[in-house]
Amino acid sequence: SGFPSVLRNGLSKLGFPREILELVFNWVDGNEDYLKIPEAKGSISAIRSEAFFIPLYELYLTYGGIFRLTFGPKSFLIVSDPSIAKHILKDNSKAYSKGILAEILDFVMGKGLIPADGEIWRVRRRAIVPALHQKYVVAMIGLFGQATDRLCKKLDVAASDGEDVEMESLFSRLTLDIIGKAVFNYDFDSLTNDTGIVEAVYTVLREAEDRSVAPIPIWEIPIWKDISPRQRKVKEALKLINDTLDDLIAICKRMVDEEELQFHEEYVNEKDPSILHFLLASGDDVSSQQLRDDLMTMLIAGHETSAAVLTWTFYLLSKEPSVLSKLQYEVDSVLGDRFPTIEDMKKLKYTTRVINEVRRIIFSNDCFNHMLMFVLACFQTFCSKFLQSLRVYPQPPVLIRRSLEDDMLGKYPIKRGEDFFISVWNLHRSPHLWEDSDKFNPERWPLDGPTPNETNQNFRYLPFGGGPRKCVGDMFASFENVVAIAMLVRRFNFQMALGAPPVEMTTGATIHTTQGLKMTVTRRIKPPIMPVFNTEETTILLDQ
Ligand code: HEM
């Protein structure tokens, strides 16, 4: 089957009309006995039901690492095979784009780095990646510590008063405070108060979520969209966020102008270590619209994803007290009462494994939701062709691709223009790829081995994607989670509150719980700290 496909690609590159090529080559292909991708049928009504995810996993067990799922006029190829995922994301990534994702994300991210393709993506990626250098990450670890300390103070009050706390919203606020400072030097201070801008961010996020599960896009209906109080509120919120971003960009420009700038690779401004400051100082030549899109993209990408990891970690810890004890033992001996530093990140190995395992388990669920959202978004697109194009797909970490040319995936030839969904859920939970795949077991990766990533796990583990479009915030997010978890379990014990509602995942847009994570927080009666003696320090002490 190789030659016709090569010929076809060649002709297509020479500018032959695609329709004609398709007609001719379909006829030729029809005479070939190549393998056809297995096909499974779905229906819109199945998507609306709670149990939508389970069939997807069962379809994988029935049809294998790649199969076609058809919904009326639309079909997708579902990939659950590590080597095919690697081929699409890494080895032949040039032949794939983000496809429909760009349209769906337009509402909040515009041409930001996550949805962008082609030249815009290349230029923006090259500008943004250097901003997250080693020295920046070190500065961020300080920020993570301060922000988590604010949360600890809040929990201290709750522990004294004997009041239960809803941890999910606190984690959401913690990560919002962090990402605001980290990306554009804005202190949302949402852990302390509800300012207009904090409310605006949540209005937009909630709206994005609601829209993505609505079968009919009523927010696009003319007149209604202007008079509905709710839509007016959303519009005002978006405007407030955009105006705030414009102000922050202006303030930062002024700072950069006034500074005696000596820009170099590891440039950090002490007063404002944000990504925005780095970009402006680097002379990044970019429109303010593009800059705003990138900032907004990073705000969304780095906010709820990190909050979700924390929420599900504490939920799982409440179920596994032995894991919590082990964590506390490690944190006590590595940190004592200090704020975490970059050196500690390497030493907190067990803490890191816990996060790796939470990501394996929960990120996968996240992807279920993405699949759901994606199909619904396509459906919305389908029934709102005549309306203004405004579709929503709120959470960024999705492995959605469209083929830009014909390709071979394993033994199957595929055509240009196919929509792919790489099911991280199936990869992370596959009984063929993992031992006790449903079990929460941080020790599945030995502590003295490397931290698992997509490369050393051969693409069966993809919490941050892989290849050229891999997450730019992977190290940021990992350290943020390590610092927060270490500081919290060092000070407190966490248990599910008595009479707390059952913790379930929503099939909504994100990885939220249905009714929050209500916990009882108690101050730890600390065991004596067993410091791990560093010989150099000891010598210095003795010398004094
Ligand atoms: C891309 C996950 C935190 C910024 C991605 C992708 C995944 C992901 C899976 C790849 C999407 C694809 O291939 O289609 C996560 C998770 C996070 C996290 C699970 C937290 C636990 C962050 C943070 C930032 C960030 C903190 C910003 C500082 C981005 C950007 C991209 C991206 C800009 C697009 C990169 C590109 O296309 O070139 N993320 N992310 N992420 N992430 Fe993250």
XYZ file of C-alpha atoms and ligand atoms in Angstrom:
587
model
C 0.000 0.000 0.000
C 3.066 2.269 0.213
C 3.495 3.388 -3.374
C 0.032 4.841 -4.135
C 0.148 6.706 -0.878
C 3.574 8.181 -1.664
C 2.429 9.091 -5.155
C -0.735 10.649 -3.825
C 1.145 12.710 -1.267
C 3.579 13.843 -3.919
C 0.801 14.928 -6.269
C -0.992 16.661 -3.447
C 2.155 18.624 -2.601
C 2.442 19.635 -6.252
C -0.956 21.240 -5.906
C -3.293 18.696 -7.459
C -6.851 19.299 -6.208
C -7.555 17.106 -3.247
C -11.026 16.066 -4.385
C -9.744 14.636 -7.638
C -6.907 12.796 -5.919
C -9.342 11.337 -3.444
C -11.615 10.108 -6.200
C -8.797 8.475 -8.156
C -6.955 7.012 -5.218
C -10.041 5.734 -3.473
C -10.653 3.714 -6.578
C -7.053 2.480 -6.618
C -7.101 1.858 -2.876
C -10.343 -0.027 -3.282
C -8.469 -2.653 -5.249
C -5.822 -3.072 -2.647
C -6.222 -5.370 0.244
C -4.880 -3.192 3.007
C -6.185 -3.335 6.524
C -9.185 -1.296 7.431
C -9.329 0.355 10.827
C -11.908 -1.357 13.052
C -15.115 0.608 13.362
C -17.345 1.134 16.362
C -20.642 2.982 16.304
C -21.638 5.555 18.909
C -24.653 7.738 19.374
C -25.257 11.201 20.753
C -27.638 9.858 23.366
C -24.864 7.660 24.735
C -22.667 10.703 25.251
C -25.251 12.420 27.380
C -25.481 9.511 29.744
C -23.148 9.250 32.720
C -21.692 5.966 31.619
C -20.240 7.289 28.398
C -16.663 6.726 29.484
C -16.923 3.100 30.310
C -17.930 2.085 26.780
C -14.935 3.962 25.387
C -12.633 1.842 27.501
C -14.522 -1.316 26.620
C -14.372 -0.429 22.943
C -10.624 -0.204 23.342
C -10.485 -3.668 24.895
C -12.643 -4.985 22.042
C -11.202 -3.151 19.037
C -7.642 -2.465 20.126
C -5.134 0.375 19.946
C -6.831 2.248 17.130
C -10.463 2.246 16.082
C -12.962 4.506 14.418
C -15.892 5.927 16.331
C -18.728 7.367 14.275
C -21.346 9.816 15.490
C -23.790 10.532 12.710
C -21.899 12.636 10.185
C -18.719 12.830 12.220
C -16.082 10.221 12.892
C -12.955 10.137 15.028
C -10.054 7.797 15.320
C -9.458 6.803 18.906
C -5.829 5.978 19.653
C -4.910 3.954 22.745
C -1.661 2.437 21.545
C 1.632 3.874 22.872
C 3.572 3.444 19.639
C 0.837 5.056 17.530
C 0.590 7.894 20.069
C 4.353 8.342 19.809
C 4.188 8.386 16.030
C 1.516 11.102 15.991
C 2.892 13.242 18.818
C 6.585 12.883 18.170
C 8.050 10.917 15.268
C 5.792 12.336 12.562
C 4.369 15.309 14.452
C 4.802 17.559 11.410
C 2.009 15.695 9.674
C -0.530 16.587 12.381
C -2.195 19.779 13.552
C -4.438 20.592 16.496
C -7.356 20.560 14.073
C -10.729 21.452 15.450
C -9.240 22.371 18.819
C -8.253 25.821 17.553
C -11.841 26.665 16.638
C -13.224 25.349 19.866
C -10.726 27.203 22.040
C -11.061 30.463 20.182
C -13.391 31.981 22.778
C -10.799 32.102 25.534
C -7.423 31.476 23.980
C -7.565 33.022 20.525
C -4.244 32.176 18.877
C -2.497 31.295 22.144
C 0.210 28.636 22.235
C -2.031 25.654 22.962
C -4.398 25.941 19.982
C -1.952 27.638 17.588
C -0.576 25.755 14.596
C 2.058 26.214 11.919
C 4.180 29.335 11.837
C 2.392 31.165 14.672
C 2.976 28.201 16.963
C 6.634 27.884 15.946
C 7.363 31.550 16.618
C 5.461 31.675 19.924
C 6.944 28.430 21.213
C 10.426 29.756 20.498
C 9.642 32.965 22.383
C 7.933 31.411 25.413
C 9.991 28.290 26.230
C 13.170 30.263 27.143
C 11.121 32.239 29.704
C 10.770 29.125 31.867
C 14.511 28.693 32.467
C 16.198 27.283 35.570
C 16.530 30.586 37.436
C 12.866 31.372 36.808
C 11.885 27.998 38.236
C 14.032 28.680 41.334
C 12.243 32.020 41.833
C 8.939 30.225 41.404
C 9.718 27.731 44.147
C 9.939 30.693 46.509
C 6.568 31.908 45.251
C 4.981 28.454 45.682
C 6.203 28.426 49.273
C 4.801 31.871 50.107
C 1.446 31.136 48.512
C 1.142 27.772 50.272
C 2.102 29.449 53.542
C -0.913 31.737 53.128
C -3.081 28.655 52.705
C -1.493 27.077 55.801
C -2.429 30.171 57.839
C -5.999 29.824 56.673
C -6.070 26.166 57.605
C -4.536 26.999 60.983
C -7.583 29.136 61.761
C -9.953 26.368 60.626
C -8.065 23.818 62.734
C -8.306 26.051 65.818
C -11.995 26.700 65.277
C -12.680 23.051 64.570
C -14.368 23.956 61.299
C -14.350 21.701 58.251
C -12.933 23.123 55.041
C -13.788 22.647 51.406
C -10.352 21.928 49.979
C -11.187 21.944 46.281
C -12.036 25.633 46.159
C -9.013 26.452 48.330
C -6.719 24.599 45.909
C -8.305 26.389 42.993
C -7.572 29.705 44.709
C -4.040 28.697 45.631
C -3.146 27.834 42.053
C -4.898 30.944 40.711
C -2.819 33.140 43.041
C 0.340 31.364 41.924
C -0.273 31.398 38.192
C -1.288 35.098 38.213
C 2.022 36.111 39.797
C 4.030 33.629 37.735
C 2.664 34.575 34.337
C 1.961 38.316 34.541
C 2.904 39.473 38.036
C -0.658 39.988 39.201
C -1.654 39.192 42.750
C -5.210 37.859 42.568
C -4.969 37.303 46.316
C -8.000 35.066 45.918
C -7.169 33.075 49.053
C -7.909 36.211 51.069
C -10.662 38.006 49.218
C -13.076 37.914 46.314
C -12.225 40.874 44.138
C -14.051 41.688 40.931
C -11.308 40.191 38.821
C -11.303 36.885 40.708
C -15.030 36.673 40.226
C -14.573 37.495 36.537
C -12.079 34.658 36.078
C -14.472 32.197 37.673
C -17.430 33.546 35.684
C -15.566 32.850 32.463
C -14.359 29.413 33.566
C -17.825 28.381 34.716
C -19.415 29.685 31.555
C -16.888 27.812 29.466
C -17.800 24.678 31.361
C -21.559 25.146 31.036
C -21.344 25.958 27.379
C -19.363 22.881 26.629
C -22.064 20.584 27.976
C -24.976 22.438 26.356
C -26.320 20.606 23.319
C -27.662 23.833 21.783
C -25.525 26.984 21.811
C -28.186 29.396 23.055
C -25.531 32.001 23.804
C -25.148 32.508 20.078
C -28.759 33.341 19.401
C -29.015 36.936 18.173
C -30.749 39.376 20.542
C -30.813 36.747 23.312
C -27.068 36.959 23.638
C -27.368 40.722 24.136
C -30.264 40.806 26.570
C -29.678 37.715 28.692
C -28.362 38.961 32.055
C -26.074 36.000 32.253
C -24.514 36.585 28.839
C -24.073 40.250 29.696
C -22.242 39.211 32.828
C -19.950 36.913 30.836
C -19.203 39.681 28.370
C -18.411 42.097 31.171
C -16.169 39.516 32.841
C -14.236 38.922 29.616
C -13.851 42.643 29.145
C -12.591 43.110 32.690
C -10.013 40.349 32.225
C -8.848 41.753 28.902
C -8.609 45.291 30.282
C -6.666 44.029 33.288
C -4.265 42.160 31.011
C -3.797 45.290 28.887
C -3.038 47.304 32.032
C -0.552 44.708 33.230
C 1.168 44.672 29.854
C 1.394 48.485 29.919
C 2.762 48.538 33.478
C 5.314 45.890 32.624
C 6.387 47.755 29.464
C 7.042 50.827 31.578
C 9.083 48.808 34.066
C 11.165 47.323 31.282
C 11.725 50.764 29.739
C 12.960 52.183 33.025
C 15.182 49.299 33.918
C 18.880 49.189 33.050
C 18.444 46.133 31.045
C 21.078 43.558 30.449
C 19.168 40.784 28.842
C 20.684 37.315 28.832
C 19.553 33.701 28.723
C 18.703 33.352 32.389
C 17.332 36.836 32.792
C 15.035 37.369 35.785
C 13.825 40.678 37.150
C 13.986 40.409 40.934
C 10.892 42.518 41.533
C 8.902 40.899 38.789
C 10.099 37.455 37.713
C 6.990 36.843 35.571
C 6.948 35.275 32.116
C 5.461 38.525 30.773
C 8.447 40.503 32.039
C 10.879 38.092 30.419
C 9.025 38.280 27.103
C 8.980 42.076 27.046
C 12.592 42.334 28.182
C 13.662 39.871 25.482
C 12.284 42.318 22.922
C 9.677 39.782 21.864
C 8.131 41.479 18.878
C 4.495 40.593 19.098
C 1.043 42.155 18.817
C -0.719 42.915 22.077
C -3.568 40.638 20.985
C -1.170 37.701 20.562
C 0.509 38.480 23.873
C -2.876 38.588 25.612
C -3.861 35.283 24.017
C -0.650 33.643 25.242
C -1.043 35.010 28.767
C -4.660 33.886 28.935
C -3.668 30.460 27.593
C -1.065 30.016 30.325
C -3.451 31.291 32.986
C -6.000 28.643 32.072
C -3.467 25.899 31.345
C -1.695 26.331 34.652
C -4.637 26.905 36.934
C -7.289 24.200 37.067
C -4.957 21.407 36.002
C -2.710 21.967 38.999
C -5.654 22.478 41.353
C -7.109 19.171 40.221
C -3.900 17.278 40.971
C -3.922 18.702 44.513
C -7.596 17.969 45.078
C -7.346 14.354 43.965
C -4.076 13.842 45.841
C -5.692 14.802 49.125
C -8.724 12.708 48.373
C -6.569 9.666 47.639
C -4.430 10.337 50.723
C -7.548 10.287 52.896
C -8.222 6.797 51.537
C -4.651 5.589 51.990
C -3.385 6.637 55.438
C -0.238 4.572 54.960
C 0.739 6.698 51.951
C 0.137 9.858 53.996
C 2.373 8.573 56.814
C 5.151 7.768 54.387
C 4.829 11.203 52.833
C 5.000 12.864 56.231
C 8.041 10.845 57.168
C 9.861 11.949 54.027
C 8.859 15.589 54.389
C 9.853 15.706 58.068
C 13.275 14.315 57.375
C 14.009 16.314 54.205
C 12.442 19.674 55.067
C 12.031 19.986 58.786
C 10.568 23.444 59.241
C 12.261 25.119 56.292
C 10.636 26.475 53.163
C 11.323 24.102 50.260
C 14.190 24.901 47.868
C 15.171 23.617 44.457
C 17.562 21.092 46.046
C 14.649 19.616 47.992
C 12.787 18.892 44.772
C 15.267 16.122 44.028
C 15.146 14.759 47.553
C 11.369 14.616 47.895
C 11.254 11.440 45.831
C 8.289 9.769 47.428
C 6.248 12.985 47.257
C 7.042 13.133 43.553
C 5.975 9.525 43.023
C 2.663 10.207 44.727
C 2.053 13.055 42.277
C 3.157 10.919 39.311
C 0.653 8.275 40.313
C -2.167 10.762 40.953
C -1.536 12.107 37.461
C -1.692 8.630 35.992
C -5.026 8.015 37.659
C -6.759 11.390 37.427
C -5.380 12.922 34.319
C -6.866 9.987 32.559
C -10.307 10.882 33.850
C -9.693 14.348 32.669
C -9.359 12.936 29.217
C -12.660 11.211 29.437
C -14.156 14.571 29.954
C -12.225 15.945 27.051
C -13.569 13.289 24.788
C -17.060 14.144 25.912
C -16.513 17.848 25.438
C -14.926 17.291 22.112
C -17.784 15.284 20.702
C -20.294 17.766 22.077
C -18.347 20.654 20.634
C -18.416 18.980 17.241
C -22.122 18.510 17.644
C -22.535 22.159 18.564
C -20.502 23.137 15.546
C -22.682 20.944 13.433
C -25.991 22.457 14.576
C -24.797 26.035 14.742
C -23.164 26.394 11.344
C -25.344 29.392 10.566
C -24.577 31.147 13.825
C -21.489 33.049 14.775
C -18.607 30.687 15.432
C -18.181 30.624 19.163
C -17.432 27.283 20.637
C -15.961 26.402 23.902
C -13.571 23.803 25.022
C -12.339 24.786 28.395
C -9.474 22.597 29.510
C -6.271 22.684 27.568
C -4.477 19.410 28.127
C -6.072 17.405 25.386
C -4.440 15.274 22.868
C -6.480 16.138 19.844
C -4.930 16.106 16.402
C -5.884 16.271 12.742
C -3.832 14.610 10.020
C -2.425 17.035 7.455
C -1.385 14.293 5.051
C -1.847 10.576 4.470
C 0.119 8.421 6.862
C 0.636 4.874 8.087
C -0.310 4.151 11.680
C 1.039 0.746 12.560
C -0.442 -1.504 9.917
C -3.213 0.916 8.973
C -3.074 3.574 6.287
C -4.951 6.745 7.190
C -6.020 9.689 5.120
C -5.409 13.355 5.471
C -8.124 15.288 7.336
C -8.926 12.659 9.972
C -9.640 13.789 13.528
C -7.728 11.939 16.244
C -8.253 11.629 19.890
C -5.399 10.101 21.825
C -7.074 8.491 24.781
C -4.734 9.055 27.664
C -7.308 7.318 29.851
C -6.933 4.094 27.940
C -3.145 4.384 27.886
C -2.929 5.097 31.610
C -5.337 2.354 32.608
C -4.587 -0.338 30.072
C -4.317 -3.782 31.669
C -1.902 -4.665 28.848
C 0.488 -1.896 29.815
C 0.278 -1.725 33.614
C 0.235 -4.138 36.491
C -2.875 -3.591 38.653
C -3.711 -0.654 36.442
C -6.642 0.552 38.588
C -4.687 0.551 41.806
C -3.298 3.750 43.329
C 0.253 2.672 43.956
C 2.960 5.365 44.095
C 5.570 2.641 44.461
C 5.009 1.239 40.994
C 8.039 3.300 39.977
C 11.101 2.529 42.110
C 12.322 5.488 44.163
C 15.888 5.144 42.972
C 14.858 5.090 39.316
C 14.166 8.071 37.065
C 11.028 10.196 37.451
C 8.572 8.721 34.982
C 7.943 10.708 31.824
C 6.643 9.926 28.358
C 10.097 9.013 27.041
C 11.234 6.581 29.720
C 7.699 5.104 29.825
C 7.556 4.616 26.053
C 4.458 6.778 25.652
C 2.210 4.733 27.892
C 2.349 7.669 30.375
C 1.418 11.057 28.921
C 0.378 13.520 31.628
C 2.050 16.378 29.753
C 1.742 15.108 26.198
C 4.972 14.505 24.270
C 7.028 15.546 21.265
C 7.407 19.141 20.102
C 4.066 20.192 21.587
C 4.707 18.871 25.034
C 3.561 21.055 27.925
C 5.930 23.967 28.585
C 4.876 24.072 32.240
C 5.644 20.477 33.235
C 8.484 21.282 35.619
C 6.637 24.324 36.940
C 3.530 22.266 37.693
C 5.469 19.385 39.245
C 7.393 21.619 41.634
C 4.264 23.602 42.456
C 2.517 20.394 43.471
C 5.512 19.065 45.415
C 5.889 22.293 47.407
C 2.180 22.559 48.214
C 1.797 18.932 49.255
C 5.005 18.880 51.298
C 4.137 22.055 53.208
C 0.567 20.984 53.884
C 1.175 17.431 55.086
C 4.038 18.657 57.238
C 1.713 20.906 59.243
C -1.619 19.092 59.122
C -3.447 15.821 59.041
C -6.313 15.588 56.607
C -9.376 13.403 56.852
C -12.683 13.329 55.048
C -15.137 15.371 57.149
C -17.857 13.476 58.969
C -20.985 13.533 56.847
C -19.088 14.909 53.847
C -20.859 14.322 50.544
C -19.452 11.410 48.538
C -16.578 12.442 46.308
C -17.361 11.817 42.668
C -15.922 13.124 39.465
C -18.210 15.193 37.321
C -18.722 14.465 33.689
C -18.674 18.214 33.196
C -15.895 20.056 31.511
C -13.150 19.702 34.072
C -11.867 17.328 36.676
C -13.932 18.768 39.499
C -15.623 16.791 42.202
C -19.400 16.955 42.125
C -19.869 18.461 45.575
C -16.469 19.587 46.740
C -13.885 17.943 48.960
C -14.937 18.566 52.517
C -12.149 17.730 54.953
C -11.359 17.959 58.629
C -7.947 19.504 59.151
C -6.044 19.002 62.378
C -2.651 20.320 63.363
C -0.027 17.619 63.558
C 1.589 16.874 66.844
C 5.038 16.717 65.391
C 7.283 13.797 66.018
C 10.853 14.819 66.802
C 12.498 15.868 63.570
C 15.233 13.520 62.478
C 17.452 15.729 60.385
C 19.452 14.100 57.656
C 22.863 15.448 58.547
C 24.749 17.169 55.865
C 28.372 16.692 56.821
C 29.544 20.057 55.487
C 27.009 21.957 57.552
C 27.930 19.977 60.627
C 31.578 20.863 60.204
C 30.760 24.541 59.920
C 28.716 24.351 63.088
C 31.504 22.607 64.915
C 34.036 25.162 63.729
C 31.961 27.958 65.230
C 0.456 21.885 26.755
C -0.837 19.266 30.624
C 0.451 22.892 33.584
C 1.301 25.661 29.708
C 0.054 20.845 27.556
C -0.262 19.518 27.079
C -0.647 18.792 28.165
C -0.553 19.649 29.328
C -1.111 17.341 28.163
C -0.143 19.007 25.627
C -1.403 19.242 24.843
C -1.352 18.582 23.468
O -0.367 17.936 23.093
O -2.343 18.703 22.733
C -0.630 20.033 31.752
C -0.885 19.580 33.105
C -0.504 20.600 33.945
C -0.028 21.686 33.112
C -1.456 18.205 33.494
C -0.534 20.680 35.454
C -0.604 19.661 36.273
C 0.857 23.942 32.795
C 1.384 25.204 33.280
C 1.614 25.981 32.181
C 1.235 25.204 31.012
C 1.629 25.549 34.743
C 2.171 27.381 32.073
C 3.083 27.900 32.831
C 1.117 24.879 28.590
C 1.285 25.369 27.237
C 1.056 24.273 26.374
C 0.743 23.137 27.231
C 1.636 26.784 26.826
C 1.104 24.277 24.837
C 2.467 23.908 24.330
C 2.532 23.840 22.815
O 1.542 23.489 22.165
O 3.599 24.139 22.276
N -0.109 20.889 28.934
N -0.125 21.291 31.794
N 0.791 23.977 31.418
N 0.788 23.543 28.555
Fe 0.424 22.400 30.176
